[in-house]
XYZ file of C-alpha atoms in Angstrom:
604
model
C 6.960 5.378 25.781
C 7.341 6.377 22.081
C 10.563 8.535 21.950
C 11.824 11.189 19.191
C 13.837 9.546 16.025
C 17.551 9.768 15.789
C 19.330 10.727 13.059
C 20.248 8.258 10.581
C 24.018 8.786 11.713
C 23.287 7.886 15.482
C 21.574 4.591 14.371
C 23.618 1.161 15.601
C 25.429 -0.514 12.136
C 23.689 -4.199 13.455
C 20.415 -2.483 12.671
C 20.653 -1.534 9.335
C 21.331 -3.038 5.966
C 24.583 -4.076 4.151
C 24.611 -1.973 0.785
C 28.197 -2.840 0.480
C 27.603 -6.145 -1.731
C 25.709 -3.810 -4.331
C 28.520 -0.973 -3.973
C 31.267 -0.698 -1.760
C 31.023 3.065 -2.060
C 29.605 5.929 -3.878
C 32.545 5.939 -6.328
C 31.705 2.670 -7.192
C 28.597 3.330 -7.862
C 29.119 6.484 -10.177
C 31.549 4.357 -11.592
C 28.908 1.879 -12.046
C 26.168 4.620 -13.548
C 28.805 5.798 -15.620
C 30.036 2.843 -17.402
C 25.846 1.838 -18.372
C 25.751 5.229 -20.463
C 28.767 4.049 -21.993
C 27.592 0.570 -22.562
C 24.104 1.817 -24.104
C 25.131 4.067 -26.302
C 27.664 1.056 -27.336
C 24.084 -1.118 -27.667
C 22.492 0.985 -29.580
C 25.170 1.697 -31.867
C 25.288 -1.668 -32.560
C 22.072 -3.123 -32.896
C 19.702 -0.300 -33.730
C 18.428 -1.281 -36.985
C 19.835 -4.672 -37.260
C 16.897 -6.697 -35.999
C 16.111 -8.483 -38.688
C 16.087 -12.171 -38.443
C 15.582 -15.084 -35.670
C 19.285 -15.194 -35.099
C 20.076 -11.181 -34.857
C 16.613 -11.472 -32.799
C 18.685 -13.869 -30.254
C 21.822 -11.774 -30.537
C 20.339 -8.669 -29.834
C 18.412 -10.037 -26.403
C 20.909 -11.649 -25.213
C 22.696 -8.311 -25.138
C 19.939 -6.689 -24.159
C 19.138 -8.469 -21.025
C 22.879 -8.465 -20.044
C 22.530 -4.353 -19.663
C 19.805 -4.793 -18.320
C 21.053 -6.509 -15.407
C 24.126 -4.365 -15.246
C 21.354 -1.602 -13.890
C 19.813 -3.235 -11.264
C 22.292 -2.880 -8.814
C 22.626 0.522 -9.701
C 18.893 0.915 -9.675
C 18.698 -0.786 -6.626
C 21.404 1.275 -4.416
C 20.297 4.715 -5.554
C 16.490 3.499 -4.482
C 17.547 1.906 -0.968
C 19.898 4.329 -0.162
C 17.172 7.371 -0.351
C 14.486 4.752 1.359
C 16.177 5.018 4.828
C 17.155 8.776 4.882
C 15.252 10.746 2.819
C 16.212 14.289 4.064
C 20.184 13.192 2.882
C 21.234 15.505 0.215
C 23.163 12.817 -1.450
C 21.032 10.331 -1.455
C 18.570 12.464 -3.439
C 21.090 13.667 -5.761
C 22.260 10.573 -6.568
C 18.766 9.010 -7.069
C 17.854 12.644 -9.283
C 21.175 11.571 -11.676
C 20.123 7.797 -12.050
C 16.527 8.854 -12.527
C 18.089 11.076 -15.388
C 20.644 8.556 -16.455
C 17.968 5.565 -16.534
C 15.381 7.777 -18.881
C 18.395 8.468 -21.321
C 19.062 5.102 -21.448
C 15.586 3.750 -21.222
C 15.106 6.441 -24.357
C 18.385 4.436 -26.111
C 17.482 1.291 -25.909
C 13.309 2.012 -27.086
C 14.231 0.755 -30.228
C 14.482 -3.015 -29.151
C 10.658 -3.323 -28.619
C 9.761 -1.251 -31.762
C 12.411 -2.900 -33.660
C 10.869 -6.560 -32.652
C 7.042 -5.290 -33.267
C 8.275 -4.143 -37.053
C 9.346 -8.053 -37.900
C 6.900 -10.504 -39.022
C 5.069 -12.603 -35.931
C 6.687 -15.863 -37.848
C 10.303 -14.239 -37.028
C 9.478 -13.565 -34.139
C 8.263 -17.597 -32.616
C 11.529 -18.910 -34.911
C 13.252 -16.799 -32.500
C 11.302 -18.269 -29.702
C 11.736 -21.862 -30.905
C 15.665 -21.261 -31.219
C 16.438 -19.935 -27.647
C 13.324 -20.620 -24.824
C 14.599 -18.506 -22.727
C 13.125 -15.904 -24.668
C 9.988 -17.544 -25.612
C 7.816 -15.412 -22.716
C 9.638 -12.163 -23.243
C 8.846 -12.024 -27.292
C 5.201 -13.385 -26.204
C 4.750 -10.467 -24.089
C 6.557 -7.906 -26.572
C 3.825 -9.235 -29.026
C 1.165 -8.693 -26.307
C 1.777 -4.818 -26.519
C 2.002 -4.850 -30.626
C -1.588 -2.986 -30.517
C -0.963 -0.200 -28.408
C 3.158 0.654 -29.715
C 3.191 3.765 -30.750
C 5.907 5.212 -33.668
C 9.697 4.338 -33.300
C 9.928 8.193 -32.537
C 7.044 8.686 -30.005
C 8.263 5.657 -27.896
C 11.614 6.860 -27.875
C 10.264 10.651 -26.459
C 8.387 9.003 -23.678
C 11.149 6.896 -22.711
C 13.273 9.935 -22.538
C 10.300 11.578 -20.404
C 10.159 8.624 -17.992
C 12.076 10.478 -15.500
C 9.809 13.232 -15.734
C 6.487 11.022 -15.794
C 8.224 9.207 -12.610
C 8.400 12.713 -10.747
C 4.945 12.742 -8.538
C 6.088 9.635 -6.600
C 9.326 11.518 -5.953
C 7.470 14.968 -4.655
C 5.234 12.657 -2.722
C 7.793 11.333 -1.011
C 9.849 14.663 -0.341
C 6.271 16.267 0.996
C 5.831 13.138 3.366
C 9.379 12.286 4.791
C 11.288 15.442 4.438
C 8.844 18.656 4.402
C 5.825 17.311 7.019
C 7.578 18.020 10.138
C 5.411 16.920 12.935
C 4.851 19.081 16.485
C 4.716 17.611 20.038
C 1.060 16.545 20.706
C -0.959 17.428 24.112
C -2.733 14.707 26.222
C -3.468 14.703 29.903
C -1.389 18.141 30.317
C 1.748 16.294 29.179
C 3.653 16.604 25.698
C 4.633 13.653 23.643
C 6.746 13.172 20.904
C 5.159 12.379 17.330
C 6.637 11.733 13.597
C 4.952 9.473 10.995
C 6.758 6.373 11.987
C 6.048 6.878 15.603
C 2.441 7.085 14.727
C 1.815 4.006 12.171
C 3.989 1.942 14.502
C 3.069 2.892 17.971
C 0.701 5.855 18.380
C -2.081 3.973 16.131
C -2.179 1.176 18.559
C -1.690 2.609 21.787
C -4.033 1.209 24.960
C -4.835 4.448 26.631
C -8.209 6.403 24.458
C -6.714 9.645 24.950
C -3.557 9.515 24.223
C -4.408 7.655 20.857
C -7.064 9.890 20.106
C -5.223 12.542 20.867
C -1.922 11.740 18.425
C -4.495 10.839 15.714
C -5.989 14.226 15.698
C -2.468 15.911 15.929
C -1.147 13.466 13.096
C -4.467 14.407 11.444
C -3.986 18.243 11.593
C -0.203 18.115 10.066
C -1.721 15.913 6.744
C -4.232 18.663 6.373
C -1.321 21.245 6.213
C -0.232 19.441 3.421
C -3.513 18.237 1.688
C -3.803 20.229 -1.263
C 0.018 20.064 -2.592
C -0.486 16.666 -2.276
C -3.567 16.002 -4.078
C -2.372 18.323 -6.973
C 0.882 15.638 -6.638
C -1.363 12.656 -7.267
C -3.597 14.787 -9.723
C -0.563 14.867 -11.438
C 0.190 11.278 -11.238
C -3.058 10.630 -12.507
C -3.334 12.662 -15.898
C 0.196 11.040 -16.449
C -1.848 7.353 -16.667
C -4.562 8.757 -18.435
C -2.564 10.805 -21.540
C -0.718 7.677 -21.596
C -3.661 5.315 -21.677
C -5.392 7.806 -24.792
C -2.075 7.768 -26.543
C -1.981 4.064 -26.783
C -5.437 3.461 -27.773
C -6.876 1.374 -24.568
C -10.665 1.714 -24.136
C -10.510 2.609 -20.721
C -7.617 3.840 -17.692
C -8.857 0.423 -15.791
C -7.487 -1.535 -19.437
C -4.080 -0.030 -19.569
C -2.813 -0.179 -15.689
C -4.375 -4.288 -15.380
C -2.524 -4.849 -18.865
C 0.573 -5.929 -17.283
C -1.290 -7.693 -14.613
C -2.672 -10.389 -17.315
C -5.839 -9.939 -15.697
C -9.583 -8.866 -16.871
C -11.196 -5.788 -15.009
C -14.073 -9.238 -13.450
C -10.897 -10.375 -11.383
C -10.567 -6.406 -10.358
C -13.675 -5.273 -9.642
C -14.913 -8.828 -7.962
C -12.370 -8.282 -5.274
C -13.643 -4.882 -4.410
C -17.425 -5.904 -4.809
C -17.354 -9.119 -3.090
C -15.081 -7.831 0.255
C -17.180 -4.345 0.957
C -20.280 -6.506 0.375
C -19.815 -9.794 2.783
C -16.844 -8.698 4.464
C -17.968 -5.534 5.960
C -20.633 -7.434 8.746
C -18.006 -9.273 10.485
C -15.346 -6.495 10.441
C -18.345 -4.409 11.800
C -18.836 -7.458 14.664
C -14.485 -7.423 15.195
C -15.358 -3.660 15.677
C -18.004 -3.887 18.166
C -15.861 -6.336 19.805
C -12.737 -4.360 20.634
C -15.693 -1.560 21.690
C -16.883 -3.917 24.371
C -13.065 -5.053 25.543
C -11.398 -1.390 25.459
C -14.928 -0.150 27.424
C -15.151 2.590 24.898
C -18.084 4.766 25.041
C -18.272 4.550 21.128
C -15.380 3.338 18.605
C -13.970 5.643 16.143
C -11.873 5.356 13.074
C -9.015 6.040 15.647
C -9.366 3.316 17.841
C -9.584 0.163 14.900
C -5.498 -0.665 14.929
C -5.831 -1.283 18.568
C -4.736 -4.907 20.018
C -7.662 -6.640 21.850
C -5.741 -7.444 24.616
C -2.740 -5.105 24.905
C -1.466 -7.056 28.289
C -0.780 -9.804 26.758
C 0.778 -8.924 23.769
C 4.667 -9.472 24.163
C 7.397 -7.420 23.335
C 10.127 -8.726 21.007
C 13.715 -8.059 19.868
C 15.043 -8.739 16.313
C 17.377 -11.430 17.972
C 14.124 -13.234 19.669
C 11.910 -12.670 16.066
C 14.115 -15.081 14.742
C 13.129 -18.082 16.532
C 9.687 -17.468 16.071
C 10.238 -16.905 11.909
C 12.217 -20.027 12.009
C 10.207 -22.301 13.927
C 6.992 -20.921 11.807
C 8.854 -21.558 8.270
C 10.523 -24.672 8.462
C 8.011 -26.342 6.539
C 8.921 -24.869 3.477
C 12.528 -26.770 4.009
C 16.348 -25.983 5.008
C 17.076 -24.101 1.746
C 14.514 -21.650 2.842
C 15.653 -21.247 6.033
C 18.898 -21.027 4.945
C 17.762 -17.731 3.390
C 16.233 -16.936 6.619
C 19.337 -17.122 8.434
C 21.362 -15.271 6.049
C 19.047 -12.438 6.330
C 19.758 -11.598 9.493
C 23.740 -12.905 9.342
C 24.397 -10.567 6.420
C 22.593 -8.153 7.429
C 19.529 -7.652 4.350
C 17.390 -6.049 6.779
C 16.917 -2.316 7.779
C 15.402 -2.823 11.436
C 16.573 0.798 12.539
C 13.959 3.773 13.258
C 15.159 7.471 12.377
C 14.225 10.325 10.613
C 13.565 10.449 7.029
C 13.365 7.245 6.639
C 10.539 5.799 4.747
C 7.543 4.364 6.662
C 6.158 1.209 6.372
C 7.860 -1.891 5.198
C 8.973 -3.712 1.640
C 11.243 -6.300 0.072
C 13.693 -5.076 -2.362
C 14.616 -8.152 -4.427
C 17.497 -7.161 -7.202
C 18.162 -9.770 -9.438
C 21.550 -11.531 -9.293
C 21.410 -10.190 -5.701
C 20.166 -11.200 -2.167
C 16.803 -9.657 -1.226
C 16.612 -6.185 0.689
C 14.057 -5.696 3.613
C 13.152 -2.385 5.285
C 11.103 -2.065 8.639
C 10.976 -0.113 11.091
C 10.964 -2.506 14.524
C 9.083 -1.255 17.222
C 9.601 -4.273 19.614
C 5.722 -5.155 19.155
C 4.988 -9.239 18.888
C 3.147 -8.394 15.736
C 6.436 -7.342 14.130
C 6.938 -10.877 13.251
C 4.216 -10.818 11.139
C 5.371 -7.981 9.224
C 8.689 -9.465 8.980
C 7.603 -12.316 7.828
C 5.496 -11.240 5.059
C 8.730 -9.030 3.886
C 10.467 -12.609 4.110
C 7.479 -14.021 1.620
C 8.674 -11.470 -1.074
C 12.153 -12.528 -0.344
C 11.293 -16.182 -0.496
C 9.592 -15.520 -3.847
C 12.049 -14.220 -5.397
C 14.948 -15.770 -4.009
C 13.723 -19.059 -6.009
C 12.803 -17.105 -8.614
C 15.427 -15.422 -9.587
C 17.674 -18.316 -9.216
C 15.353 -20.240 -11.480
C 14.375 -17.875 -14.425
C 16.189 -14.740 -16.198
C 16.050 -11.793 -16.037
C 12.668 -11.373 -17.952
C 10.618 -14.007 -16.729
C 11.548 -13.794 -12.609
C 8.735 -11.209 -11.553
C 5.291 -12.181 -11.421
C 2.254 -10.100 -12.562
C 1.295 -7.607 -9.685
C -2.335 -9.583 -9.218
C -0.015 -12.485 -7.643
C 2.650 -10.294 -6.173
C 1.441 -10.416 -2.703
C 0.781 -14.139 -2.462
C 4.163 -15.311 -1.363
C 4.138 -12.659 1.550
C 0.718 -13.306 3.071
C 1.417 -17.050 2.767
C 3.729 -16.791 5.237
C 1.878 -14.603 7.750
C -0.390 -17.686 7.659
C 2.508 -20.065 8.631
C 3.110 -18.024 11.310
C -0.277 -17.771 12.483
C -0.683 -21.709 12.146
C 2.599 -21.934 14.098
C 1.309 -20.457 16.900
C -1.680 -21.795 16.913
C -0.953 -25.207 16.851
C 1.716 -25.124 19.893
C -0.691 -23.617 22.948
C -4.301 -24.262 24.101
C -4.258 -21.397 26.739
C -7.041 -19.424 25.674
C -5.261 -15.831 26.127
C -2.622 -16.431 23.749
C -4.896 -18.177 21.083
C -7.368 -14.752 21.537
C -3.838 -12.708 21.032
C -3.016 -15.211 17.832
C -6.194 -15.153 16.153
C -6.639 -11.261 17.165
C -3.271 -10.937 15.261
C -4.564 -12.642 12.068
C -7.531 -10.686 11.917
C -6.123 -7.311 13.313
C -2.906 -7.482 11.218
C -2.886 -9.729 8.502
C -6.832 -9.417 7.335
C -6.997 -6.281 8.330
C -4.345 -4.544 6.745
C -4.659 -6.722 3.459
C -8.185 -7.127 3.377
C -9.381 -4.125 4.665
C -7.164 -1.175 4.576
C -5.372 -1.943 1.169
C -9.234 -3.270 0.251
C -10.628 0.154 1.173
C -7.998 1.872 -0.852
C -8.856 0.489 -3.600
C -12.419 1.168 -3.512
C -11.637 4.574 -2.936
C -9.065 4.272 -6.021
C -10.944 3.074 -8.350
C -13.448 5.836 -7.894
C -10.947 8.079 -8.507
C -9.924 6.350 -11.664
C -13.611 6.376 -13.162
C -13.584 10.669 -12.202
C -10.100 10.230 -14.339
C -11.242 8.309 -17.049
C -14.557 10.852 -17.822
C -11.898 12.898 -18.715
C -11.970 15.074 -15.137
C -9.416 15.852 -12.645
C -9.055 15.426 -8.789
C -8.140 17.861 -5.853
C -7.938 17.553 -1.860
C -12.039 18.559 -1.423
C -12.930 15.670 -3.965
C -10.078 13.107 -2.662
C -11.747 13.621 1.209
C -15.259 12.758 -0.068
C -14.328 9.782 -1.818
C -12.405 8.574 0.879
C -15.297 9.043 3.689
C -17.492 8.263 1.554
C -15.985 4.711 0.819
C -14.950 4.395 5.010
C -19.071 5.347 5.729
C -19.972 2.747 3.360
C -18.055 0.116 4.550
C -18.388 0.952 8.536
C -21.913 1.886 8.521
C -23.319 2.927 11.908
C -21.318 1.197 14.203
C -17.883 2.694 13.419
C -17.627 6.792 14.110
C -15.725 8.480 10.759
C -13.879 10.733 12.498
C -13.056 13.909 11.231
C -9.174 13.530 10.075
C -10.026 9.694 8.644
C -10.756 10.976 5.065
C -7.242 12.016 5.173
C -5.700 8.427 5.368
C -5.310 8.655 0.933
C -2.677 11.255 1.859
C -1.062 8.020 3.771
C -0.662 5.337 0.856
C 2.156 5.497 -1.667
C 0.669 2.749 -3.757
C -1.198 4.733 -4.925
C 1.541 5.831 -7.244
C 1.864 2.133 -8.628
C -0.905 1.938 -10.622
C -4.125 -0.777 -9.856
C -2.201 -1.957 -6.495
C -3.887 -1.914 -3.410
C -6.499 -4.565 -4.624
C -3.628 -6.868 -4.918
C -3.251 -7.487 -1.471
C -6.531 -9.118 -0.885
C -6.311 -11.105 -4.521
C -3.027 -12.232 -2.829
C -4.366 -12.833 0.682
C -7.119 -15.618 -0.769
C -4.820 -17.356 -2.553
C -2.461 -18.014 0.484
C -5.048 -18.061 2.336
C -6.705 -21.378 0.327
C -3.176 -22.983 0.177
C -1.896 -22.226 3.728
C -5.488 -24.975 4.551
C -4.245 -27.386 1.855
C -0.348 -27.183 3.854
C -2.141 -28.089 7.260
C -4.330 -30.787 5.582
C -1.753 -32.163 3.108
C 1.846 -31.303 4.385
C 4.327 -31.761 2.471
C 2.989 -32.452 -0.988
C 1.226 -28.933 -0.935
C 4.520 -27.212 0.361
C 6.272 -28.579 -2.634
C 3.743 -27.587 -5.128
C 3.679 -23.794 -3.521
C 7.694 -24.404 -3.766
C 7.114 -24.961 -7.565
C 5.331 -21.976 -7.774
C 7.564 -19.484 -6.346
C 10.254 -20.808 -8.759
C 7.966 -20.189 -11.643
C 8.185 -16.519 -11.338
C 6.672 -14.548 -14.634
C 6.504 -17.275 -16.707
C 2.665 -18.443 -16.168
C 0.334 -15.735 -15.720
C -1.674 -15.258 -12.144
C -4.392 -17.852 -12.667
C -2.394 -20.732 -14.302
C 0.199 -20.064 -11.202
C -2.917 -20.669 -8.378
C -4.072 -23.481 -10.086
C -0.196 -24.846 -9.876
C -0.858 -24.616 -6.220
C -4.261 -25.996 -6.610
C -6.646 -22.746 -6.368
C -9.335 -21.818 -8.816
C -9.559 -17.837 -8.988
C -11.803 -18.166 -12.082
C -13.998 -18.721 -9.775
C -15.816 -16.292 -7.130
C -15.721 -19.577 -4.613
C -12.002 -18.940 -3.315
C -12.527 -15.653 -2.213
C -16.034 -16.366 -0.518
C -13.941 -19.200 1.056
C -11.794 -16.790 2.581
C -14.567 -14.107 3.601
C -15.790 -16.992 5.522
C -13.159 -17.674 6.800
C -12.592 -14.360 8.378
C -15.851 -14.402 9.846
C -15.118 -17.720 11.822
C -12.074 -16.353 13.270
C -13.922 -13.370 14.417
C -16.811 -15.599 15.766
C -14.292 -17.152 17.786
C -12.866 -14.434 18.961
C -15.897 -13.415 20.691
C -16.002 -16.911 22.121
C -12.825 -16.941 23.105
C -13.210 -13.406 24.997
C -17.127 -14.409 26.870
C -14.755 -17.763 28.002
C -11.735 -15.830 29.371
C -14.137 -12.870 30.811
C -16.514 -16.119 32.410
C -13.425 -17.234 34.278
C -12.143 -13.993 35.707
């Protein structure tokens, strides 16, 4: 039974996360926060209008990226220690001052780029033929030379960043620290509900009523909040576009895939091609867990349900790892190694408790060992989540071992590659070590229910719904709660058709999503999710050789951009033929699934 949260103070130290190796304290840390103001203003004393050659060129980065990394950890603790208690008055003050802090700084140092764009392109490659290490870092600076604005105006938005940053912030604060959820009613009895309780446990739950019954309540406590949140991402929104006018791109869609070194045909194929061909066999998986469940009709309610909730397993975090390890060892002991330390030194967050954030992610701060937070809920298909959160980690883990500090992160379009990758291990794992045709049904079930489902379907619906939103943005128009709702169902009814109920409370699931705050994201997942997809069939087929090439990969970080890094691990996403691979794909798993479930009800 789902209980209420604790406080963060009640929560056991073994399930939380070790901040200590970023900061010992919060002393340290202002410490910390304190010296980087000094050592800016020191910067820009020095170097601010002394970029003039290949050599001060070199100088000045190599400065540069030191401060640089001198903020991540300070980034990095004021981030992770609001993530797991957001109603702490510290933690928000202390992430308010380094938001403030960082924009001064960030406002500082705006001369570097502006600086580097002034110099002739030939100073600029003599640079990059003197010291490699900066070669992709001036290539990119150059990238942006036709949308830099004046000296001046780049160094007032940098001091605005903090400002511009804000709507994630208030989203946040309205979500995990305002939206206080009531007991809900089923069967005459009260129950306990919170936003955590209901994305980890209340969305799957076996019994009709009692689901339905916590998605209405959950339902009627976002629509409380609707409209202060849609004039939140409103907000966000006219943010991106003024910015997007200011520097001259043609279009919204131009400026947030800049950075992603991708064309708007890599976008919009993603979204096109999944609501098109994927839609009939999530329709048939739909129909499916109608027929198992006995369900007079299915509803958007009822489509995170498990198609056979008796035989999924309960897990602890002490029993995940065998599973994790057993599934990754392909990808060799230093990876495992990492594996093991993750648990040993305590990276991950496991603990449930008010305020914290829901969810899960990988913090990865370079010159530092990866951060995880999830919220464990005992389920089997934690381990899934956990090991996608272990993908990131993997990533950059080799990464940032490999490259500096400029060239470690990947664009966005990859970003989720490394994570689903390993949800496919997993599910390979298991699949390859039982015949009994119950747990293969719960495996495969998993794959589709969690991994393709929440990749290529909920983050896939999102960003059909976003980039509707984006083309209202771009005519120069403006969003509230009334026009976010009909997008939303509107996208849902497209996608579900007639065999999938939209209930009333679904076209509130935008108010769920904080990627939408980080730009052209959502789509990622899927773009990620073929990739891995294609090269978790080439590590079954091939073995080893195909391990070390994905191995090669993740130590590439930024340096290649997202289609010369698949076709390092042999995948052609010029191409529409990976993804229709993968759609396919789906749709066999599902086929079998309905196989699997006329075999196991035959022999009852």
């Amino acid at each position: 039974m789902v209980k209420s949260l604790p406080p963060r103070s009640e929560v056991p130290k073994q399930d939380t996360w070790d901040l200590e190796p970023l900061f010992a304290s919060s002393e340290a840390f202002d410490k910390a926060l304190e010296d980087i103001e000094e050592k800016a203003a020191s910067f820009h004393q020095q170097f601010k209008g002394n970029v003039r050659d290949a050599e001060s060129v070199i100088e000045t980065l190599k400065a540069y990226s030191a401060l640089y990394e001198q903020m991540v950890p300070v980034s990095t603790y004021a981030s992770l220690s609001l993530s797991t208690d957001q109603t702490n008055d510290e933690a928000q003050m202390r992430s308010s001052r380094f938001g403030s802090v960082s924009a001064k700084i960030g406002s500082q140092l705006s001369f570097v780029t502006s600086e580097l764009l002034e110099l002739p392109e030939e100073t600029l490659k003599a640079a990059s033929g003197k010291s490699a290490e900066f070669e992709n870092f001036l290539k990119h600076v150059l990238r942006e030379k036709p949308y830099q604005l004046h000296p001046e105006a780049e160094k007032a938005l940098a001091a605005y960043s903090s400002t511009f940053n804000a709507p994630y912030g208030l989203y946040n604060t309205t979500k995990m620290v305002d939206m206080a959820f009531d007991d809900f009613e089923a069967s005459g009895k009260k129950y306990p509900l919170s936003y955590v309780s209901f994305e980890g446990d209340w969305e799957a739950e076996p019994d009709a009523e009692l689901r339905r019954a916590a998605f209405d309540a959950f339902s009627e406590k976002l629509k409380d909040y609707q409209h202060t949140t849609a004039k939140t991402y409103d907000m966000k929104l006219q943010i991106e576009k003024t910015t997007s006018d200011l520097r001259g791109y043609d279009t919204i869609f131009d400026y947030l895939l800049f950075n992603q070194e991708v064309d708007r045909s890599l976008y919009n194929r993603q979204i096109d091609l999944i609501t098109e061909e994927l839609a009939p066999h999530m329709r048939k998986y739909a129909k499916l867990l109608q027929k198992v469940h006995g369900l007079e009709k299915i509803t958007f309610a009822d489509l995170k349900i498990s198609l056979d909730p008796s035989y999924e397993p309960e897990i602890t975090v002490e029993e995940s790892k065998k599973y994790i390890n057993d599934a990754l060892s392909i990808m060799g002991d230093d990876y495992l190694e990492m594996v093991e330390r993750s648990y040993s030194e305590r990276w991950i967050d496991f603990a449930q408790n008010t305020g914290k954030s829901t969810g899960a992610f990988c913090s990865s701060p370079y010159g530092y060992h990866p951060y995880i937070l999830i919220s464990w809920t005992g389920r089997m298909n934690e381990v899934f989540v956990l090991a996608h959160e272990l993908g990131h980690a993997g990533h950059f883990y080799n990464a940032n071992r490999e490259q500096n500090i400029f060239n470690a992160r990947p664009s966005l379009y990859f970003i989720e590659a490394p994570s689903t990758m390993n949800e496919m291990l997993v599910a390979n794992h298991l699949l390859q070590n039982s015949d009994d045709p119950k747990f293969k049904r719960w495996v495969i079930s998993s794959i589709v229910a969690r991994t393709y489902y929440h990749n290529f379907v909920t983050h896939l619906l999102e960003a059909a719904y976003q980039r509707k939103v984006y083309e209202r943005i771009d005519a120069g128009q403006s969003v509230n709660a009334g026009v976010l709702n009909n997008l939303k169902r509107s996208v849902l009814e497209e996608f579900w058709g007639e065999d999938v109920e939209i209930t009333p409370g679904a076209e509130l699931t935008w108010m769920r999503q904080p990627h939408y705050y980080m730009g052209l994201y959502p789509y990622t997942y899927s773009a990620g999710l073929t990739i891995s997809t294609q090269v978790s069939k080439r590590i079954l087929s091939e073995g080893q050789t195909a391990v070390d090439e994905w191995l090669e990969v993740l130590k590439t970080g930024g340096t290649k951009t997202p289609v010369e890094l698949a076709q390092m691990a042999g995948v052609d996403i010029t191409t529409e033929q990976p993804l229709r691979d993968t759609i396919a794909y789906i749709g066999e798993l599902i086929d079998e699934l309905v196989s699997l479930t006329d075999e196991i009800e035959a022999g009852k």
